[in-house]
Coordinates of C-alpha atoms and ligand atoms in Angstrom, one line a residue:
X1 CA 152.1 121.9 24.0
X2 CA 155.7 122.8 24.6
X3 CA 156.0 124.4 21.2
X4 CA 152.9 126.4 21.9
X5 CA 154.3 127.7 25.2
X6 CA 157.5 128.6 23.6
X7 CA 155.8 130.4 20.7
X8 CA 153.5 132.2 23.0
X9 CA 156.3 133.6 25.1
X10 CA 157.9 135.1 22.0
X11 CA 154.7 136.7 20.8
X12 CA 154.9 140.5 20.7
X13 CA 158.6 140.4 21.6
X14 CA 159.9 141.4 25.1
X15 CA 157.4 144.2 25.6
X16 CA 156.0 144.3 29.1
X17 CA 152.5 145.3 28.1
X18 CA 149.7 143.1 29.4
X19 CA 146.2 143.7 28.1
X20 CA 144.5 140.6 29.5
X21 CA 140.9 141.3 30.5
X22 CA 140.8 144.7 28.7
X23 CA 138.0 145.9 26.4
X24 CA 138.9 147.3 22.9
X25 CA 136.4 150.1 22.4
X26 CA 138.4 153.0 20.9
X27 CA 142.0 153.8 20.5
X28 CA 141.7 156.8 22.8
X29 CA 141.7 154.2 25.7
X30 CA 145.1 152.8 24.5
X31 CA 148.6 154.1 25.0
X32 CA 151.2 154.4 22.2
X33 CA 153.1 151.5 23.8
X34 CA 150.0 149.3 24.0
X35 CA 149.2 150.0 20.3
X36 CA 152.8 149.2 19.5
X37 CA 152.5 145.9 21.3
X38 CA 149.3 144.9 19.4
X39 CA 151.0 145.8 16.1
X40 CA 154.0 143.6 17.0
X41 CA 151.8 140.8 18.0
X42 CA 149.8 141.1 14.7
X43 CA 153.1 140.9 12.8
X44 CA 154.0 137.7 14.6
X45 CA 150.6 136.2 13.9
X46 CA 150.9 137.1 10.2
X47 CA 154.2 135.3 9.9
X48 CA 152.8 132.3 11.7
X49 CA 149.8 132.2 9.4
X50 CA 151.9 132.5 6.3
X51 CA 154.4 129.9 7.6
X52 CA 151.6 127.5 8.4
X53 CA 152.5 127.4 12.1
X54 CA 149.4 126.4 14.2
X55 CA 148.5 128.9 17.0
X56 CA 145.4 127.5 18.8
X57 CA 146.4 129.4 22.0
X58 CA 142.9 130.1 23.1
X59 CA 141.5 126.6 22.6
X60 CA 138.4 125.9 24.8
X61 CA 137.2 129.6 24.7
X62 CA 134.2 130.9 22.9
X63 CA 133.3 134.3 21.4
X64 CA 130.2 135.8 20.1
X65 CA 129.9 138.4 17.2
X66 CA 127.0 140.8 17.4
X67 CA 126.3 142.6 14.2
X68 CA 123.6 145.3 13.9
X69 CA 125.1 146.5 10.6
X70 CA 126.3 144.4 7.6
X71 CA 130.0 143.4 7.2
X72 CA 132.3 141.3 5.0
X73 CA 135.9 142.0 6.4
X74 CA 135.2 142.5 10.1
X75 CA 132.9 139.5 10.4
X76 CA 135.2 137.2 8.5
X77 CA 138.3 138.5 10.2
X78 CA 136.8 137.8 13.6
X79 CA 135.6 134.4 12.5
X80 CA 138.8 133.2 10.9
X81 CA 141.0 134.7 13.7
X82 CA 138.8 133.1 16.4
X83 CA 139.1 129.7 14.7
X84 CA 142.8 130.0 14.1
X85 CA 143.2 130.7 17.9
X86 CA 141.1 127.5 18.5
X87 CA 138.0 129.2 19.7
X88 CA 134.3 128.5 19.1
X89 CA 132.6 131.4 17.3
X90 CA 128.9 132.3 17.2
X91 CA 127.6 135.0 14.8
X92 CA 124.4 136.9 15.6
X93 CA 122.7 139.3 13.3
X94 CA 119.8 141.6 14.4
X95 CA 117.4 139.3 12.6
X96 CA 118.4 136.3 14.7
X97 CA 118.7 137.6 18.2
X98 CA 116.4 139.4 20.7
X99 CA 118.8 142.3 21.1
X100 CA 117.3 145.7 20.8
X101 CA 113.7 144.5 20.0
X102 CA 112.8 142.4 23.0
X103 CA 115.9 142.7 25.2
X104 CA 118.0 145.6 26.2
X105 CA 121.7 145.8 25.5
X106 CA 122.4 145.6 29.2
X107 CA 120.5 142.4 29.6
X108 CA 121.9 141.0 26.4
X109 CA 125.5 141.7 27.7
X110 CA 124.8 140.0 31.0
X111 CA 123.5 136.9 29.3
X112 CA 126.3 136.6 26.7
X113 CA 128.9 137.3 29.4
X114 CA 127.8 134.2 31.2
X115 CA 128.4 132.0 28.1
X116 CA 131.2 133.6 26.2
X117 CA 134.7 134.7 26.9
X118 CA 134.6 137.7 24.6
X119 CA 132.0 139.7 22.7
X120 CA 132.4 141.7 19.4
X121 CA 129.8 144.4 18.6
X122 CA 129.2 146.3 15.4
X123 CA 126.4 148.8 15.3
X124 CA 125.3 152.3 16.0
X125 CA 126.2 154.6 18.9
X126 CA 129.5 154.3 20.7
X127 CA 127.4 154.5 23.9
X128 CA 126.0 151.0 23.0
X129 CA 129.4 149.3 22.9
X130 CA 130.5 151.1 26.0
X131 CA 127.3 150.0 27.8
X132 CA 127.9 146.4 26.6
X133 CA 131.4 146.5 28.0
X134 CA 130.1 147.8 31.4
X135 CA 127.7 145.0 31.8
X136 CA 129.3 141.9 30.1
X137 CA 132.1 141.0 32.6
X138 CA 134.2 139.8 29.6
X139 CA 136.2 141.7 27.1
X140 CA 134.2 143.6 24.5
X141 CA 135.6 144.6 21.1
X142 CA 134.3 147.4 18.9
X143 CA 133.8 146.2 15.3
X144 CA 132.6 149.6 14.2
X145 CA 130.2 152.2 15.7
X146 CA 129.0 155.5 14.2
X147 CA 131.9 157.2 15.9
X148 CA 134.8 154.9 15.8
X149 CA 136.3 151.9 14.0
X150 CA 139.4 150.9 16.1
X151 CA 140.2 147.4 14.8
X152 CA 140.4 149.0 11.3
X153 CA 143.1 151.4 12.6
X154 CA 145.4 148.6 13.6
X155 CA 145.2 147.1 10.1
X156 CA 145.8 150.5 8.6
X157 CA 148.9 151.3 10.8
X158 CA 150.2 147.8 10.1
X159 CA 149.9 148.3 6.3
X160 CA 151.6 151.7 6.5
X161 CA 154.5 150.1 8.5
X162 CA 154.8 147.3 6.0
X163 CA 155.2 149.7 3.2
X164 CA 157.5 152.3 4.8
X165 CA 159.2 150.4 7.7
X166 CA 158.2 153.1 10.2
X167 CA 155.3 155.2 11.5
X168 CA 156.6 158.3 13.2
X169 CA 156.9 161.2 10.7
X170 CA 154.7 159.6 8.0
X171 CA 152.4 162.2 6.3
X172 CA 149.0 160.6 6.4
X173 CA 146.2 162.3 4.4
X174 CA 142.5 161.5 4.8
X175 CA 140.3 162.8 2.0
X176 CA 136.5 163.0 2.3
X177 CA 134.0 162.6 5.2
X178 CA 136.5 163.4 8.0
X179 CA 134.0 163.1 10.8
X180 CA 132.8 159.6 10.1
X181 CA 134.0 156.6 12.1
X182 CA 137.1 156.0 10.0
X183 CA 138.0 159.7 9.8
X184 CA 137.7 160.2 13.5
X185 CA 139.6 157.0 14.3
X186 CA 142.4 157.8 11.9
X187 CA 143.0 161.2 13.5
X188 CA 143.2 159.4 16.9
X189 CA 145.5 156.6 15.6
X190 CA 147.9 159.1 13.9
X191 CA 148.0 161.4 17.0
X192 CA 148.8 158.4 19.2
X193 CA 151.5 157.0 17.0
X194 CA 153.4 160.2 16.0
X195 CA 152.0 160.1 12.4
X196 CA 151.2 163.5 10.9
X197 CA 147.5 163.7 10.0
X198 CA 145.9 165.9 7.4
X199 CA 142.1 166.0 6.9
X200 CA 141.3 167.3 3.4
X201 CA 137.6 168.0 2.9
X202 CA 134.9 170.6 3.4
X203 CA 134.8 172.3 6.8
X204 CA 131.4 170.8 7.6
X205 CA 132.9 167.3 7.4
X206 CA 135.9 167.9 9.6
X207 CA 135.9 166.0 12.9
X208 CA 134.1 167.6 15.9
X209 CA 136.2 170.3 17.6
X210 CA 136.2 168.5 20.9
X211 CA 137.8 165.4 19.4
X212 CA 140.3 167.6 17.5
X213 CA 141.2 169.3 20.8
X214 CA 141.7 165.9 22.5
X215 CA 143.9 164.7 19.7
X216 CA 146.0 167.9 19.7
X217 CA 146.8 167.2 23.4
X218 CA 147.8 163.6 22.5
X219 CA 149.8 164.8 19.5
X220 CA 151.9 167.1 21.8
X221 CA 153.4 164.0 23.4
X222 CA 153.8 161.9 20.3
X223 CA 155.1 164.7 18.1
X224 CA 152.4 164.3 15.5
X225 CA 151.1 167.3 13.6
X226 CA 147.4 167.7 12.8
X227 CA 146.2 169.7 9.9
X228 CA 142.8 170.5 8.4
X229 CA 142.3 172.0 5.0
X230 CA 139.8 172.5 2.2
X231 CA 142.6 172.7 -0.4
X232 CA 143.3 169.4 -2.1
X233 CA 146.6 170.5 -3.6
X234 CA 148.0 171.9 -0.4
X235 CA 146.7 169.1 1.7
X236 CA 148.0 166.2 -0.4
X237 CA 151.5 167.6 -1.2
X238 CA 154.2 165.5 0.4
X239 CA 151.8 162.8 1.5
X240 CA 153.1 159.2 2.1
X241 CA 149.6 157.9 2.4
X242 CA 146.3 159.0 0.7
X243 CA 143.3 157.4 2.4
X244 CA 139.6 157.7 1.7
X245 CA 136.3 156.1 2.7
X246 CA 132.7 156.0 1.4
X247 CA 130.9 159.4 1.3
X248 CA 127.8 158.1 3.0
X249 CA 128.2 155.6 5.9
X250 CA 126.1 152.7 7.0
X251 CA 123.1 153.9 9.1
X252 CA 122.8 157.3 7.3
X253 CA 119.6 157.7 5.3
X254 CA 119.6 157.6 1.4
X255 CA 118.3 161.2 1.4
X256 CA 121.8 162.5 2.3
X257 CA 123.5 161.3 -0.9
X258 CA 122.8 164.3 -3.0
X259 CA 124.1 166.9 -0.5
X260 CA 127.1 164.7 0.3
X261 CA 128.0 164.2 -3.4
X262 CA 127.9 168.0 -3.8
X263 CA 130.1 168.5 -0.7
X264 CA 132.6 165.8 -1.7
X265 CA 132.8 165.6 -5.5
X266 CA 135.9 167.8 -5.6
X267 CA 137.6 165.5 -3.0
X268 CA 137.8 162.3 -5.0
X269 CA 141.2 160.5 -4.9
X270 CA 142.3 160.5 -8.6
X271 CA 145.5 160.4 -10.6
X272 CA 146.1 164.1 -10.1
X273 CA 145.9 163.7 -6.3
X274 CA 148.3 160.8 -6.4
X275 CA 150.8 162.7 -8.6
X276 CA 150.7 165.5 -6.1
X277 CA 151.6 163.2 -3.3
X278 CA 155.1 161.7 -2.8
X279 CA 156.5 159.5 -5.6
X280 CA 156.3 156.4 -3.3
X281 CA 152.9 157.3 -1.9
X282 CA 150.4 154.5 -1.3
X283 CA 146.6 154.5 -1.5
X284 CA 144.5 153.0 1.3
X285 CA 140.7 152.5 1.8
X286 CA 139.0 150.6 4.6
X287 CA 136.6 149.1 1.9
X288 CA 134.0 148.5 0.6
X289 CA 134.6 151.1 -2.1
X290 CA 132.6 152.7 -4.9
X291 CA 135.2 152.8 -7.7
X292 CA 133.2 151.4 -10.6
X293 CA 129.6 150.4 -11.6
X294 CA 129.8 146.8 -10.3
X295 CA 127.7 147.4 -7.2
X296 CA 124.0 148.0 -6.8
X297 CA 124.5 151.3 -5.0
X298 CA 127.1 152.4 -7.5
X299 CA 124.7 151.8 -10.3
X300 CA 121.9 153.7 -8.5
X301 CA 124.1 156.7 -8.0
X302 CA 125.1 156.6 -11.6
X303 CA 121.5 156.6 -12.7
X304 CA 120.6 159.4 -10.4
X305 CA 123.7 161.7 -10.4
X306 CA 125.7 160.5 -13.4
X307 CA 128.9 159.6 -11.3
X308 CA 130.8 156.5 -12.5
X309 CA 133.2 156.5 -9.6
X310 CA 132.9 158.1 -6.2
X311 CA 135.5 158.5 -3.5
X312 CA 138.3 157.0 -5.6
X313 CA 138.7 156.6 -9.3
X314 CA 139.0 153.1 -10.6
X315 CA 142.5 153.6 -12.1
X316 CA 144.0 154.6 -8.7
X317 CA 142.1 151.8 -6.9
X318 CA 143.6 149.2 -9.3
X319 CA 147.1 150.8 -9.5
X320 CA 150.3 149.5 -7.9
X321 CA 150.0 152.2 -5.4
X322 CA 146.8 150.7 -4.0
X323 CA 147.5 148.5 -1.0
X324 CA 143.8 148.0 -0.1
X325 CA 143.8 144.2 -0.3
X326 CA 146.9 143.9 1.9
X327 CA 145.1 146.2 4.3
X328 CA 142.0 144.0 4.2
X329 CA 144.1 140.9 4.9
X330 CA 145.7 142.7 7.8
X331 CA 142.3 143.1 9.5
X332 CA 142.5 139.4 10.3
X333 CA 146.0 139.5 11.8
X334 CA 145.3 142.6 13.9
X335 CA 142.0 141.4 15.2
X336 CA 143.7 138.1 16.1
X337 CA 146.2 140.1 18.1
X338 CA 143.5 142.1 19.9
X339 CA 141.6 138.9 20.9
X340 CA 144.7 137.1 21.9
X341 CA 146.0 140.0 24.0
X342 CA 142.8 140.6 25.8
X343 CA 141.7 136.9 26.3
X344 CA 145.0 135.3 27.3
X345 CA 145.7 134.5 30.9
X346 CA 147.2 137.4 32.9
X347 CA 150.5 135.5 33.7
X348 CA 151.2 134.4 30.1
Ligands
CP1 N1 136.4 147.8 6.5 C1 135.3 147.1 7.0 O1 135.0 147.2 8.2 O2 134.7 146.3 6.2 P1 133.3 145.5 6.5 O3 132.2 146.5 6.6 O4 133.2 144.6 5.3 O5 133.5 144.8 7.8
NVA2 N1 132.5 154.8 7.2 C1 132.1 153.5 6.7 C2 133.1 152.5 7.1 C3 132.8 151.1 6.6 C4 133.9 150.1 7.0 C5 130.7 153.1 7.3 O1 130.5 153.3 8.5 O2 129.9 152.6 6.5

């Protein structure tokens, strides 16, 4: 116990941030200092995990994971992080709960809040996770909505920092569907942390003007520059990070594939793009990714449209510049930081 108390005091350094009892719904709700604290905490947890130092700091607590969309990384990250922290973990998918079909989100939240200490939600509208949080009475964490993917952002920032040693002044480029949950969230994350953000893609797929305006205000304080361009060469020149995501997101109908491919086929991350970026540039992707024909959807798209690779070519995905598996691992350390910070006692 003594060792736990000692280790806990050291977590996250001497930062005076206290997030106990808070929800984690979108990065817009968090200050630069609070995000910094979560990143430092995640770094501590990563070291503990790699050194084999036990950290069951939340033993006796229980969490529930609600998934209305599929997942590999987010679900496993929450499960492993929860267990490492000593908690009981329940996983509920739409097929095995009453949520939505027979019971409203509000009633579900009220029930789960009586039994669990924290709730993760992955699903559709951001309004759903906000509604859950209003009614649950315990911290709610957003594991991806149509609009935002905030836990992904912490892993992405952590991976950038591991590679370059700093965040402020990094030139971060997102290529592709800039107004999906990942594109939106990256713009917010970069604006908050003083990272320069460039969205490279067709105008129709840039983030909504209202969110751009909000981020421009935030960027004034952090010193981040936000750029939007349709020109791949201009947009990727001088980049430290090239990031992309799938062209069609979960929840979108299959009928959008053709139009989306036509819009985005010139925005694939390929060798030429990486050559145009800085010599030490890295490639990131939240995953899963269509970079070969080893997936069912990948094969279908090849049969219909003749594309062997989509948002990133296989040679970039498999290159030394690609840090996508470090990034995936970091989902677990950062999610652990979020759960620990929001579930720990206020005076710890
Ligand atoms: N990046 C991400 O959220 O992956 P999953 O969909 O597998 O959770
Ligand atoms: N934009 C993607 C992210 C997956 C992690 C989707 O929503 O499907």
